[in-house]
Amino acid sequence: MTFGELNLIEPILRALSQEGYERPTPIQEQAIPAVLKHRDLLGCAQTGTGKTAAFTVPILQIMHQEPDAGRSTRQIRTLILTPTRELAIQIGESILSYGRHLKPRSLVIFGGVSQVPQVDALRKGVDILVATPGRLLDLMGQGYISLANIRWFVLDEADRMLDMGFIHDVKRIIAQLPTKRQTLFFSATMPSEIQSLASALLHDPVKVEVTPVSSTAETVSQTIFHVDKKNKPRLLLHLLGDASIQSLLVFSRTKHGANRIAKDLVKAGVSAEAIHGNKSQGARQQALQNFKNRKTRVLVATDIAARGIDIDDLSHVANFDLPNVPETYVHRIGRTGRAGASGKAFSFCDAEEREFLRDIQKLIGQRIPVVEDHPFPLGTAAPEAAPEPSERRPSGQPRQEGRHPRHGNRPSGRPPRTATGRSWPRC
Ligand code: AMP
């Protein structure tokens, strides 16, 4: 499917193409038509699936098509509520990108910074407000914000709101919204409190969900390396000392991370390139071509950039960061071991990623063998320079995770936890 087939207007199509997006992600394919039909939406999707565009793009279009779109006095008509400052900023940037030819006035507000510029911007008039709950309530309380004209309301990452203790604030905000509105509700998991909130908020919603995947190909051998975050670049270089790794696809959670990994590798003499959403389509295609032709040995990609990449006989995949969405792990390692060929997937897990590993193992229903015999075990991060790749030998044999108490990876007997640390059911 193409974006053109989603009935999007030309200024938006142009913006998406300028962003380098070639086709909609599954959540976008499902959500955009439903929102354009003015339906309420219940979206089960995590960050990384393209969910921001799934709600901002159709809202931008509907707002633009409203008869009073060109009016001079701007009142807040769309409210996007999100739990963290980072997400708020990211959503604000997405609105600027996808709406670059429509030019709605948007504003991002969050706490921990002076409210003065936010209040100034509010006074000038805002069409779309992206907010975290605390600051929104503050400014509402001071009379700077009224929600009386809200027509579109997005609740993003509802389960995280609950996890972060914001649910009461969220309910107070919701109580101020006009009843006649379109509501889009996103949550990665559906604990009972979130389910009741969704039923109270949504009217006959269209449910969209990114299909969960749970099985990993048997032809892929998977291993985990417990390593300090700081030592990950060294460990990657160490592994690349194994000449049998002719091509390696490395996954990074962030664009910035992908750039840094590629840069470090190049500095160490390994040919590497990064692909992610900030690169032009041409640059991404060129990088992919170079990787396929074996001109570059390592391709570093973010999850979305890697979508649709089909590389024959890719033998190795590395997870530089463990994904916080377990299904993403399955997608990532599914890049290798295709069509019955054997593949290897290495994953680096630092102390902060333990929860992610637990979720992944729960999803795939197996323990991933841990490689212990490597030069950078957990707790050994040191500032000295890494040895050259040529001085290294490949790592030793993996062991079954869970047999070594010092890594703390024994089956705990506790109920499965999500990446946010709660025992919540999936969508
Ligand atoms: P999100 O899940 O909204 O945080 O999006 C994750 C990343 O995917 C962001 O960097 C977006 O810019 C990018 N992205 C979203 N939709 C697409 C698409 N259709 N094609 C390529 N990249 C996309």
PDB file of C-alpha atoms and ligand atoms in Angstrom, residues 3 21 23-25 28 46-52 90 98 255 304, ligand 1:
ATOM      1  CA  PHE A   3       0.338   6.784   1.170  1.00  0.00           C
ATOM      2  CA  TYR A  21       8.722   7.743   3.869  1.00  0.00           C
ATOM      3  CA  ARG A  23       4.980   3.524   2.352  1.00  0.00           C
ATOM      4  CA  PRO A  24       2.823   3.482   5.448  1.00  0.00           C
ATOM      5  CA  THR A  25       3.678   1.239   8.381  1.00  0.00           C
ATOM      6  CA  GLN A  28      -0.598   3.855   9.715  1.00  0.00           C
ATOM      7  CA  GLN A  46       4.326   0.998  20.866  1.00  0.00           C
ATOM      8  CA  THR A  47       6.782   3.682  19.937  1.00  0.00           C
ATOM      9  CA  GLY A  48       8.824   2.599  16.956  1.00  0.00           C
ATOM     10  CA  THR A  49       5.839   1.409  14.939  1.00  0.00           C
ATOM     11  CA  GLY A  50       5.182   4.752  13.289  1.00  0.00           C
ATOM     12  CA  LYS A  51       2.262   5.503  15.583  1.00  0.00           C
ATOM     13  CA  THR A  52       2.978   9.233  15.822  1.00  0.00           C
ATOM     14  CA  GLN A  90       9.065  14.133  19.256  1.00  0.00           C
ATOM     15  CA  TYR A  98       4.119  16.366   8.362  1.00  0.00           C
ATOM     16  CA  LYS A 255      18.973   7.425  14.952  1.00  0.00           C
ATOM     17  CA  ILE A 304      11.734   1.531  10.983  1.00  0.00           C
TER      18      ILE A 304
HETATM   19  P1  AMP B   1       7.091   6.399  16.105  1.00  0.00           P
HETATM   20  O1  AMP B   1       6.632   4.998  16.349  1.00  0.00           O
HETATM   21  O2  AMP B   1       5.983   7.293  15.761  1.00  0.00           O
HETATM   22  O3  AMP B   1       7.943   6.908  17.226  1.00  0.00           O
HETATM   23  O4  AMP B   1       8.030   6.379  14.801  1.00  0.00           O
HETATM   24  C1  AMP B   1       9.289   5.790  14.791  1.00  0.00           C
HETATM   25  C2  AMP B   1      10.157   6.319  13.674  1.00  0.00           C
HETATM   26  O5  AMP B   1       9.665   5.882  12.414  1.00  0.00           O
HETATM   27  C3  AMP B   1      10.249   7.820  13.567  1.00  0.00           C
HETATM   28  O6  AMP B   1      11.613   8.131  13.436  1.00  0.00           O
HETATM   29  C4  AMP B   1       9.503   8.168  12.291  1.00  0.00           C
HETATM   30  O7  AMP B   1      10.105   9.270  11.665  1.00  0.00           O
HETATM   31  C5  AMP B   1       9.668   6.929  11.459  1.00  0.00           C
HETATM   32  N1  AMP B   1       8.536   6.632  10.552  1.00  0.00           N
HETATM   33  C6  AMP B   1       7.222   6.736  10.836  1.00  0.00           C
HETATM   34  N2  AMP B   1       6.489   6.340   9.794  1.00  0.00           N
HETATM   35  C7  AMP B   1       7.335   5.960   8.817  1.00  0.00           C
HETATM   36  C8  AMP B   1       7.157   5.444   7.485  1.00  0.00           C
HETATM   37  N3  AMP B   1       5.951   5.237   6.964  1.00  0.00           N
HETATM   38  N4  AMP B   1       8.267   5.172   6.775  1.00  0.00           N
HETATM   39  C9  AMP B   1       9.500   5.373   7.312  1.00  0.00           C
HETATM   40  N5  AMP B   1       9.732   5.847   8.553  1.00  0.00           N
HETATM   41  C10 AMP B   1       8.659   6.146   9.310  1.00  0.00           C
END
